[in-house]
Amino acid sequence: MTKNKSKLDFAGDWSYAPAPESTKVKIDKRYKLFIDGKWVEPTSKKYFDTISPSTEEKLAEVAWGNEKDVDKAVKAARKAYEGVWGKMSGKERGKYIYRIARMIQERARELAVIESMDGGKPIRESRDVDIPLVANHFFYYAGWADKLDYAFPNLRPKSLGVAGQIVPWNFPLLMVAWKLAPALACGNTIVLKPAEATSLTALKLVEILQEAGLPDGVVNVVTGFGDTGAAIVNHPDVNKIAFTGSTGVGKIIQKAIAGTDKKCTLELGGKAANIVFEDAPIDQAVEGIVNGIYFNQGHVCCAGSRLFVQESVADIVIRKLKDRMESLIVGDPLDKNTDIGAINSKDQYQIVKNYIKIGKEEGAKFHENSCALPKKGYFVRPTLFTDVSQSHRIAQEEIFGPVLSVQTFRTVSEVIAKANNTEYGLSAGIWTDKGSKIFNMTTKMRAGVVWANTYNKFDPTSPFGGYKESGFGREGGLHGLDAYLDLG
Ligand code: ADP
């Protein structure tokens, strides 16, 4: 347990007593591939370790699928599409998806604990945000399964066939839900690849799919690394690729499928502007800034990693922000008091540390929370840089860690120009008392999602996706169905 000394603590040395979540979950020693309704040995017989980033201990071994395994999975998915799932009525498909949603709710605590063990995110986040949203996505899309003709009046929506779905490590099960639920509702079958650092909850979900009686081959899970993902992308019998991950890999995927008739959605990186105007409710804004970049270790592609504060309130916002940062608890993800858990992997930890070094070398002014960090595990304190300029790498590049760069502005047009001056366009936040200012800003921000007087709020009914190098296509809501249908 981290001892968290706080400057706000006038009484001296105190910290919250540990409040660990029960870790009585069953994780197998070894996970095979899930193809055609069965657990099968990977052709290569290779397995890799999945590590807990907070303890650095090995949690399990996971199969490393190759091209041959992907081919088997695609064949199983095709068979299931043609034989069962593609022919099934929407009403019947919906029943399966509702059943899966209910079973996720029943096993929510177990899934949340495994998510925090494998991915490092605080249990509060996985228990209160990730897993409830996972269930909600399945509930929401279950409702659409028999209403596709009403969703697209005068069109004849048809399923696509086999969808290849590749997900990242930041919201391991939530990204799986974003992809599986609409694909299943629309009548497609699936070959899914979780991220190599965080495969466990997707593999646990397989138990739920089996218990729900989902027909064999409808969902196949092929774990592995980038080469496994590439084999899915390049397989000739895959009709649709849905990818969430880095812009670099997104570009590789786009090149790989150019000239084919594969449908594609890409949800890539971000460098969101969180903008605080002088008429904003300051305390609320400070909480939104903290939520936007520090909770979940900044492991959110839509993280509010660039803060723009109007000059007249910059001093007070930064002072309040530093005070709030000081009260954040960094430590054991399974402790219910923890605000900031572990960075997801050793590689990502090194990337974040390197960006902090770059920020200092570029001349920005560095500040971090003063808490002690656990001796083991990949932990980084919440960090902020002031005196940042537009050209600094920490203001331009995606860091994916609890590192905030702060800039100031005077006018609305100045902040719009600065906020849009990025290759990305996934999300943004605006804090102001004036509704008219919100509407003016939302029309001018080149960002797929703009939050007003809140941040990082998700809902299955609301579409999510980016502009520019943040990708294309939308996930969530009615728009999310479009990505899995041929509308003629
Ligand atoms: P991040 O930086 O968020 O880890 P990546 O883009 O590296 O994002 O990884 C996201 C997902 O894409 C992971 O499941 C990873 O294994 C997979 N992946 C990596 N390289 C490729 C590739 N060339 N083709 C397809 N999938 C890939």
Coordinates of C-alpha atoms and ligand atoms in Angstrom, one line a residue:
M1 CA 0.0 0.0 0.0
T2 CA 1.3 3.4 -0.9
K3 CA 1.9 5.8 1.8
N4 CA 0.4 9.0 0.5
K5 CA 1.6 12.1 2.2
S6 CA -0.5 15.1 1.4
K7 CA 0.3 18.8 1.7
L8 CA -3.4 19.2 2.4
D9 CA -2.9 17.1 5.5
F10 CA -2.3 19.6 8.2
A11 CA -2.4 16.9 10.9
G12 CA 0.8 15.4 9.7
D13 CA 1.3 11.8 8.6
W14 CA -1.8 9.9 7.7
S15 CA -3.0 7.8 4.9
Y16 CA -6.1 5.9 4.1
A17 CA -6.2 2.3 5.5
P18 CA -5.9 -0.2 2.6
A19 CA -9.3 -1.3 1.3
P20 CA -8.4 -4.1 -1.0
E21 CA -10.9 -5.7 -3.3
S22 CA -11.2 -9.4 -2.9
T23 CA -9.0 -11.1 -5.5
K24 CA -10.7 -14.5 -5.3
V25 CA -10.9 -15.0 -9.1
K26 CA -10.0 -18.0 -11.1
I27 CA -7.2 -17.5 -13.7
D28 CA -6.0 -20.6 -15.5
K29 CA -2.3 -21.2 -15.8
R30 CA -2.6 -21.4 -19.6
Y31 CA -5.1 -20.1 -22.2
K32 CA -5.4 -21.7 -25.6
L33 CA -7.0 -20.2 -28.7
F34 CA -10.8 -20.2 -28.9
I35 CA -11.8 -21.4 -32.4
D36 CA -15.1 -23.0 -33.5
G37 CA -16.4 -23.3 -30.0
K38 CA -13.3 -25.1 -28.7
W39 CA -10.1 -24.3 -26.9
V40 CA -7.3 -25.3 -29.3
E41 CA -3.6 -25.5 -29.1
P42 CA -1.8 -22.8 -31.2
T43 CA -0.2 -24.4 -34.3
S44 CA 3.2 -23.0 -33.2
K45 CA 2.7 -24.4 -29.7
K46 CA 4.0 -21.0 -28.5
Y47 CA 2.7 -19.2 -25.5
F48 CA 3.6 -15.8 -24.0
D49 CA 3.3 -14.5 -20.4
T50 CA 0.8 -12.0 -19.3
I51 CA 2.2 -9.9 -16.5
S52 CA 0.5 -7.9 -13.8
P53 CA 1.9 -4.4 -14.2
S54 CA 1.4 -3.5 -10.5
T55 CA 3.2 -6.5 -9.1
E56 CA 5.4 -7.6 -12.1
E57 CA 4.2 -11.1 -11.5
K58 CA 3.1 -13.5 -14.2
L59 CA -0.6 -14.1 -14.2
A60 CA -1.0 -16.7 -17.0
E61 CA 0.4 -17.9 -20.3
V62 CA -1.5 -17.0 -23.4
A63 CA -1.4 -18.7 -26.8
W64 CA 0.4 -17.0 -29.6
G65 CA -1.7 -17.5 -32.7
N66 CA -0.2 -17.4 -36.2
E67 CA -1.4 -17.2 -39.8
K68 CA -2.6 -20.9 -39.8
D69 CA -4.6 -20.3 -36.6
V70 CA -6.1 -17.2 -38.0
D71 CA -7.0 -19.1 -41.2
K72 CA -8.8 -21.8 -39.0
A73 CA -10.6 -19.1 -37.1
V74 CA -11.8 -17.3 -40.3
K75 CA -13.0 -20.6 -41.8
A76 CA -14.9 -21.4 -38.6
A77 CA -16.4 -17.9 -38.6
R78 CA -17.4 -18.2 -42.3
K79 CA -19.0 -21.6 -41.6
A80 CA -21.0 -20.2 -38.6
Y81 CA -22.0 -17.1 -40.7
E82 CA -23.3 -19.2 -43.6
G83 CA -24.7 -22.0 -41.5
V84 CA -26.3 -20.3 -38.5
W85 CA -25.7 -16.7 -37.5
G86 CA -26.1 -14.9 -40.8
K87 CA -29.4 -16.7 -41.3
M88 CA -30.8 -16.3 -37.8
S89 CA -33.6 -13.8 -37.3
G90 CA -32.6 -10.5 -35.5
K91 CA -35.0 -11.4 -32.8
E92 CA -33.2 -14.7 -32.0
R93 CA -29.8 -13.0 -32.2
G94 CA -31.0 -10.4 -29.8
K95 CA -31.9 -13.0 -27.2
Y96 CA -28.3 -14.3 -27.2
I97 CA -26.9 -10.8 -26.9
Y98 CA -29.3 -10.0 -24.0
R99 CA -28.2 -13.2 -22.3
I100 CA -24.5 -12.3 -22.7
A101 CA -25.2 -8.8 -21.2
R102 CA -27.0 -10.3 -18.2
M103 CA -24.2 -12.8 -17.5
I104 CA -21.6 -10.0 -17.7
Q105 CA -23.6 -8.2 -15.0
E106 CA -23.7 -11.4 -12.9
R107 CA -19.9 -11.8 -13.2
A108 CA -19.1 -8.1 -13.1
R109 CA -17.0 -8.1 -9.9
E110 CA -14.8 -11.0 -11.2
L111 CA -14.3 -9.3 -14.6
A112 CA -13.4 -6.0 -12.9
V113 CA -10.8 -7.6 -10.6
I114 CA -9.1 -9.4 -13.5
E115 CA -9.1 -6.2 -15.6
S116 CA -7.3 -4.4 -12.8
M117 CA -4.9 -7.2 -12.2
D118 CA -4.0 -7.7 -15.9
G119 CA -4.1 -4.0 -17.0
G120 CA -3.2 -2.0 -13.9
K121 CA -6.2 0.3 -13.8
P122 CA -7.8 1.1 -10.4
I123 CA -10.6 -1.2 -9.3
R124 CA -12.8 1.9 -8.9
E125 CA -12.5 2.5 -12.6
S126 CA -12.9 -1.1 -13.8
R127 CA -15.7 -1.8 -11.3
D128 CA -17.7 1.5 -11.8
V129 CA -16.9 2.4 -15.4
D130 CA -15.5 -0.3 -17.6
I131 CA -17.5 -3.4 -16.8
P132 CA -20.9 -1.6 -16.4
L133 CA -20.3 0.0 -19.8
V134 CA -19.4 -3.4 -21.2
A135 CA -22.8 -4.8 -20.1
N136 CA -24.6 -1.7 -21.3
H137 CA -23.1 -2.0 -24.8
F138 CA -24.4 -5.6 -25.1
F139 CA -27.8 -4.5 -23.8
Y140 CA -28.0 -1.6 -26.1
Y141 CA -27.1 -3.5 -29.3
A142 CA -29.2 -6.5 -28.3
G143 CA -32.1 -4.0 -28.6
W144 CA -31.1 -3.1 -32.2
A145 CA -30.8 -6.7 -33.5
D146 CA -34.4 -7.0 -34.6
K147 CA -34.9 -3.4 -35.6
L148 CA -32.3 -2.9 -38.3
D149 CA -34.9 -2.3 -40.9
Y150 CA -36.3 0.6 -38.8
A151 CA -32.8 2.0 -38.1
F152 CA -32.3 2.4 -41.8
P153 CA -35.7 3.0 -43.4
N154 CA -36.0 2.4 -47.1
L155 CA -32.7 0.6 -47.2
R156 CA -32.2 -3.1 -46.9
P157 CA -29.4 -3.6 -44.3
K158 CA -27.5 -6.8 -44.8
S159 CA -24.7 -8.2 -42.6
L160 CA -21.2 -8.1 -44.0
G161 CA -19.9 -11.6 -43.2
V162 CA -16.7 -12.2 -41.2
A163 CA -15.4 -9.3 -39.1
G164 CA -11.8 -9.1 -38.0
Q165 CA -11.5 -7.1 -34.8
I166 CA -8.3 -5.9 -33.2
V167 CA -8.3 -4.2 -29.8
P168 CA -5.8 -2.3 -27.6
W169 CA -4.8 -2.6 -24.0
N170 CA -6.3 0.6 -22.5
F171 CA -9.9 -0.6 -22.1
P172 CA -9.4 -4.3 -22.7
L173 CA -12.9 -5.6 -22.3
L174 CA -14.8 -2.4 -23.1
M175 CA -13.1 -2.3 -26.5
V176 CA -14.1 -5.9 -27.0
A177 CA -17.7 -5.0 -26.2
W178 CA -17.6 -2.0 -28.5
K179 CA -16.7 -4.3 -31.3
L180 CA -18.5 -7.6 -30.6
A181 CA -21.9 -6.2 -29.6
P182 CA -22.8 -4.3 -32.8
A183 CA -21.2 -6.9 -35.0
L184 CA -23.3 -9.7 -33.5
A185 CA -26.4 -7.6 -33.5
C186 CA -26.0 -7.0 -37.3
G187 CA -25.5 -10.7 -38.0
N188 CA -21.8 -10.9 -38.5
T189 CA -19.4 -13.5 -37.2
I190 CA -16.1 -12.6 -35.6
V191 CA -12.3 -13.3 -35.3
L192 CA -11.2 -11.2 -32.4
K193 CA -7.6 -10.4 -31.3
P194 CA -7.1 -8.8 -27.8
A195 CA -4.0 -6.8 -27.1
E196 CA -1.0 -8.9 -26.0
A197 CA -0.7 -7.2 -22.7
T198 CA -4.3 -7.6 -21.7
S199 CA -5.9 -10.8 -23.1
L200 CA -7.4 -12.2 -19.9
T201 CA -10.8 -10.5 -19.7
A202 CA -11.5 -11.3 -23.4
L203 CA -10.7 -14.9 -22.6
K204 CA -13.0 -14.9 -19.5
L205 CA -15.7 -13.5 -21.7
V206 CA -15.4 -16.6 -23.8
E207 CA -16.6 -18.6 -20.8
I208 CA -19.7 -16.4 -20.8
L209 CA -20.2 -16.8 -24.5
Q210 CA -20.0 -20.6 -24.1
E211 CA -22.4 -20.6 -21.1
A212 CA -24.8 -18.4 -23.1
G213 CA -24.9 -21.1 -25.8
L214 CA -23.6 -18.9 -28.6
P215 CA -23.3 -21.2 -31.6
D216 CA -19.8 -22.5 -32.4
G217 CA -17.6 -20.3 -34.6
V218 CA -19.7 -17.1 -34.1
V219 CA -17.0 -15.6 -32.0
N220 CA -13.4 -16.9 -32.3
V221 CA -10.6 -15.4 -30.2
V222 CA -7.0 -15.6 -31.5
T223 CA -4.6 -14.1 -29.0
G224 CA -1.1 -12.9 -30.0
F225 CA 1.0 -10.0 -31.0
G226 CA 1.1 -7.6 -34.0
D227 CA 1.8 -10.5 -36.5
T228 CA -1.4 -12.2 -35.4
G229 CA -3.3 -9.0 -36.0
A230 CA -1.7 -8.6 -39.4
A231 CA -2.7 -12.1 -40.3
I232 CA -6.3 -11.1 -39.6
V233 CA -6.0 -7.9 -41.6
N234 CA -4.5 -9.7 -44.6
H235 CA -6.8 -12.7 -44.7
P236 CA -8.7 -12.7 -48.0
D237 CA -11.9 -14.0 -46.5
V238 CA -12.4 -11.3 -43.9
N239 CA -15.0 -8.7 -44.9
K240 CA -14.5 -6.0 -42.4
I241 CA -11.6 -4.8 -40.1
A242 CA -12.4 -2.9 -36.9
F243 CA -9.2 -1.6 -35.3
T244 CA -8.6 0.5 -32.2
G245 CA -4.9 1.3 -31.5
S246 CA -2.0 3.5 -32.5
T247 CA -2.1 5.8 -35.6
G248 CA 1.1 4.0 -36.8
V249 CA -0.6 0.6 -36.9
G250 CA -3.8 2.2 -38.3
K251 CA -1.8 3.4 -41.3
I252 CA -0.2 0.0 -41.9
I253 CA -3.7 -1.5 -41.8
Q254 CA -5.1 1.0 -44.3
K255 CA -2.2 0.3 -46.7
A256 CA -2.7 -3.5 -46.3
I257 CA -6.4 -3.4 -47.2
A258 CA -6.1 -0.7 -50.0
G259 CA -7.5 -2.2 -53.2
T260 CA -9.6 -4.9 -51.4
D261 CA -13.3 -4.6 -50.7
K262 CA -12.8 -4.9 -47.0
K263 CA -14.9 -2.4 -45.0
C264 CA -12.9 -0.7 -42.3
T265 CA -13.2 1.5 -39.2
L266 CA -10.1 2.8 -37.4
E267 CA -10.1 4.5 -34.0
L268 CA -6.6 5.8 -33.5
G269 CA -4.6 8.2 -31.3
G270 CA -5.5 11.5 -29.8
K271 CA -4.1 14.6 -28.2
A272 CA -7.2 16.3 -26.8
A273 CA -7.5 19.9 -25.8
N274 CA -9.3 20.6 -22.6
I275 CA -10.2 24.3 -22.6
V276 CA -11.0 26.3 -19.5
F277 CA -12.5 29.7 -20.0
E278 CA -12.5 32.5 -17.4
D279 CA -16.2 32.1 -16.8
A280 CA -15.9 28.4 -16.1
P281 CA -16.9 26.8 -12.7
I282 CA -13.3 26.5 -11.7
D283 CA -13.5 23.7 -9.1
Q284 CA -15.6 21.6 -11.4
A285 CA -13.2 22.3 -14.2
V286 CA -10.2 21.2 -12.0
E287 CA -12.0 18.0 -11.2
G288 CA -12.7 17.5 -15.0
I289 CA -9.0 18.1 -15.8
V290 CA -8.0 15.5 -13.2
N291 CA -10.6 13.0 -14.5
G292 CA -9.5 13.7 -18.1
I293 CA -5.8 13.0 -17.7
Y294 CA -4.9 11.4 -14.4
F295 CA -7.5 8.8 -13.6
N296 CA -6.9 5.7 -15.6
Q297 CA -3.2 6.7 -15.8
G298 CA -3.9 8.8 -18.9
H299 CA -4.4 5.5 -20.8
V300 CA -7.2 6.9 -22.8
C301 CA -6.9 7.9 -26.4
C302 CA -9.3 10.7 -25.7
A303 CA -7.4 11.9 -22.6
G304 CA -7.4 15.6 -22.1
S305 CA -3.6 15.8 -22.3
R306 CA -3.4 19.4 -23.5
L307 CA -4.9 21.9 -21.1
F308 CA -5.6 25.4 -22.4
V309 CA -6.5 27.9 -19.6
Q310 CA -7.6 31.5 -20.2
E311 CA -4.8 33.8 -19.0
S312 CA -7.0 35.7 -16.4
V313 CA -7.7 32.5 -14.5
A314 CA -4.5 30.5 -15.2
D315 CA -2.9 31.1 -11.8
I316 CA -5.9 30.0 -9.8
V317 CA -6.6 27.0 -12.0
I318 CA -3.0 25.8 -11.8
R319 CA -2.8 26.4 -8.1
K320 CA -6.0 24.4 -7.5
L321 CA -4.9 21.7 -9.9
K322 CA -1.6 21.3 -8.1
D323 CA -3.5 21.0 -4.7
R324 CA -5.8 18.4 -6.2
M325 CA -2.9 16.5 -7.7
E326 CA -1.3 16.3 -4.3
S327 CA -4.3 14.5 -2.9
L328 CA -4.3 11.8 -5.6
I329 CA -3.4 8.3 -4.4
V330 CA -1.1 6.3 -6.7
G331 CA -0.7 2.6 -5.9
D332 CA -2.3 -0.8 -5.8
P333 CA -5.0 -1.0 -8.5
L334 CA -7.0 -3.4 -6.3
D335 CA -7.2 -0.9 -3.5
K336 CA -10.6 0.9 -3.6
N337 CA -8.9 4.1 -2.5
T338 CA -6.5 4.2 -5.4
D339 CA -6.9 7.0 -8.0
I340 CA -4.0 6.1 -10.3
G341 CA -3.0 2.6 -10.8
A342 CA 0.0 1.1 -12.7
I343 CA 1.1 2.0 -16.2
N344 CA 0.0 -0.9 -18.4
S345 CA 3.3 -2.5 -19.3
K346 CA 7.1 -2.0 -18.9
D347 CA 7.4 -0.8 -22.5
Q348 CA 4.7 1.9 -21.9
Y349 CA 6.2 2.8 -18.6
Q350 CA 9.5 3.6 -20.4
I351 CA 7.7 5.6 -23.1
V352 CA 6.0 7.7 -20.4
K353 CA 9.3 8.3 -18.5
N354 CA 11.0 9.2 -21.7
Y355 CA 8.4 11.8 -22.5
I356 CA 8.8 13.3 -19.1
K357 CA 12.5 13.6 -19.8
I358 CA 11.8 15.1 -23.2
G359 CA 9.5 17.7 -21.6
K360 CA 12.2 18.8 -19.2
E361 CA 14.8 19.0 -21.9
E362 CA 12.5 21.1 -24.1
G363 CA 12.5 23.6 -21.3
A364 CA 8.9 23.3 -20.0
K365 CA 8.4 23.7 -16.2
F366 CA 7.9 20.4 -14.5
H367 CA 5.7 19.6 -11.5
E368 CA 4.6 16.3 -10.0
N369 CA 2.7 14.9 -7.0
S370 CA 5.1 14.2 -4.2
C371 CA 3.7 10.8 -3.1
A372 CA 5.9 7.7 -2.6
L373 CA 5.5 5.0 -5.2
P374 CA 5.2 1.3 -4.5
K375 CA 8.6 -0.5 -4.8
K376 CA 7.4 -2.9 -7.4
G377 CA 5.4 -2.3 -10.5
Y378 CA 5.2 0.4 -13.2
F379 CA 4.0 3.5 -11.4
V380 CA 4.3 7.1 -12.5
R381 CA 3.2 10.1 -10.4
P382 CA 0.6 12.6 -11.9
T383 CA 2.7 15.1 -13.7
L384 CA 2.2 18.5 -15.2
F385 CA 4.2 20.8 -17.4
T386 CA 3.7 24.6 -17.6
D387 CA 5.5 27.1 -19.9
V388 CA 4.7 24.7 -22.8
S389 CA 4.8 26.0 -26.3
Q390 CA 2.9 24.6 -29.3
S391 CA 6.0 23.1 -30.9
H392 CA 7.0 21.1 -27.8
R393 CA 6.8 17.4 -28.4
I394 CA 4.8 16.9 -25.2
A395 CA 2.2 19.2 -26.7
Q396 CA 2.1 17.4 -30.0
E397 CA 2.6 13.7 -29.5
E398 CA 0.4 11.2 -27.8
I399 CA 2.0 10.1 -24.5
F400 CA -0.6 7.8 -23.1
G401 CA 0.4 8.5 -19.5
P402 CA -0.6 10.9 -16.6
V403 CA 1.3 13.8 -18.2
L404 CA -0.5 17.1 -18.7
S405 CA 0.9 20.0 -20.8
V406 CA -0.5 23.4 -19.9
Q407 CA -0.8 26.4 -22.2
T408 CA -2.6 29.7 -21.8
F409 CA -4.7 31.8 -24.2
R410 CA -6.5 35.2 -24.4
T411 CA -9.2 35.0 -27.0
V412 CA -11.6 32.4 -28.4
S413 CA -10.1 32.5 -31.9
E414 CA -6.6 32.0 -30.4
V415 CA -7.6 28.9 -28.5
I416 CA -9.5 27.4 -31.4
A417 CA -6.4 27.8 -33.6
K418 CA -4.1 26.3 -30.9
A419 CA -6.5 23.4 -30.0
N420 CA -6.9 22.4 -33.7
N421 CA -3.2 22.6 -34.3
T422 CA -2.6 18.9 -34.0
E423 CA -2.5 15.9 -36.3
Y424 CA -5.2 14.3 -34.2
G425 CA -8.9 15.0 -33.8
L426 CA -10.6 12.6 -31.4
S427 CA -12.0 14.6 -28.6
A428 CA -12.0 17.9 -26.7
G429 CA -13.4 19.5 -23.5
I430 CA -14.8 23.0 -22.9
W431 CA -15.5 24.6 -19.6
T432 CA -17.6 27.7 -19.6
D433 CA -20.7 29.2 -18.1
K434 CA -22.0 30.3 -21.5
G435 CA -24.1 28.0 -23.6
S436 CA -23.5 30.1 -26.7
K437 CA -19.7 29.8 -26.2
I438 CA -20.1 26.0 -26.1
F439 CA -22.1 25.9 -29.3
N440 CA -19.6 28.2 -31.0
M441 CA -16.7 26.1 -29.9
T442 CA -18.2 22.7 -30.8
T443 CA -18.8 23.8 -34.4
K444 CA -15.2 24.9 -34.8
M445 CA -13.3 22.2 -33.0
R446 CA -12.1 19.5 -35.3
A447 CA -12.8 16.7 -32.8
G448 CA -15.2 13.7 -33.0
V449 CA -16.4 14.2 -29.5
V450 CA -16.6 17.5 -27.6
W451 CA -17.5 17.4 -23.9
A452 CA -19.0 20.5 -22.3
N453 CA -18.5 21.1 -18.6
T454 CA -17.6 17.4 -18.2
Y455 CA -15.0 15.0 -19.5
N456 CA -14.5 11.3 -20.4
K457 CA -18.2 10.5 -20.4
F458 CA -19.3 7.5 -22.4
D459 CA -22.6 6.0 -23.3
P460 CA -23.5 3.2 -25.7
T461 CA -26.1 5.3 -27.4
S462 CA -23.5 8.0 -28.3
P463 CA -21.2 7.6 -31.3
F464 CA -17.4 7.9 -30.8
G465 CA -14.7 8.4 -33.4
G466 CA -12.2 10.8 -34.8
Y467 CA -11.1 13.3 -37.4
K468 CA -7.8 13.5 -39.2
E469 CA -5.1 11.0 -37.9
S470 CA -7.5 9.9 -35.1
G471 CA -9.2 7.6 -37.7
F472 CA -12.6 7.3 -39.3
G473 CA -15.9 5.6 -38.7
R474 CA -17.9 5.7 -35.6
E475 CA -18.5 3.2 -32.8
G476 CA -21.5 3.4 -30.5
G477 CA -25.1 4.5 -31.1
L478 CA -27.0 4.1 -34.4
H479 CA -23.8 5.1 -36.3
G480 CA -22.1 2.0 -34.8
L481 CA -24.5 -0.2 -36.7
D482 CA -23.6 1.3 -40.1
A483 CA -20.0 0.0 -39.7
Y484 CA -21.2 -3.6 -39.7
L485 CA -23.9 -3.4 -42.4
D486 CA -24.1 -3.2 -46.1
L487 CA -26.7 -0.6 -46.8
G488 CA -26.8 -1.3 -50.5
Ligands
ADP1 P1 -1.0 0.6 -28.7 O1 0.1 1.6 -29.0 O2 -2.2 1.2 -28.2 O3 -0.5 -0.7 -28.0 P2 -0.9 -0.8 -31.1 O4 -1.5 -0.2 -32.4 O5 0.5 -1.1 -31.1 O6 -1.5 0.1 -30.0 O7 -1.8 -2.1 -30.8 C1 -3.2 -2.2 -30.9 C2 -3.5 -3.6 -31.3 O8 -3.0 -3.8 -32.6 C3 -2.9 -4.7 -30.5 O9 -3.8 -5.8 -30.3 C4 -1.7 -5.2 -31.3 O10 -1.3 -6.5 -31.1 C5 -2.3 -5.0 -32.7 N1 -1.3 -4.8 -33.8 C6 0.0 -4.4 -33.7 N2 0.6 -4.3 -34.9 C7 -0.3 -4.7 -35.8 C8 -0.3 -4.9 -37.2 N3 0.7 -4.6 -38.0 N4 -1.4 -5.3 -37.8 C9 -2.6 -5.6 -37.1 N5 -2.6 -5.5 -35.7 C10 -1.5 -5.1 -35.1

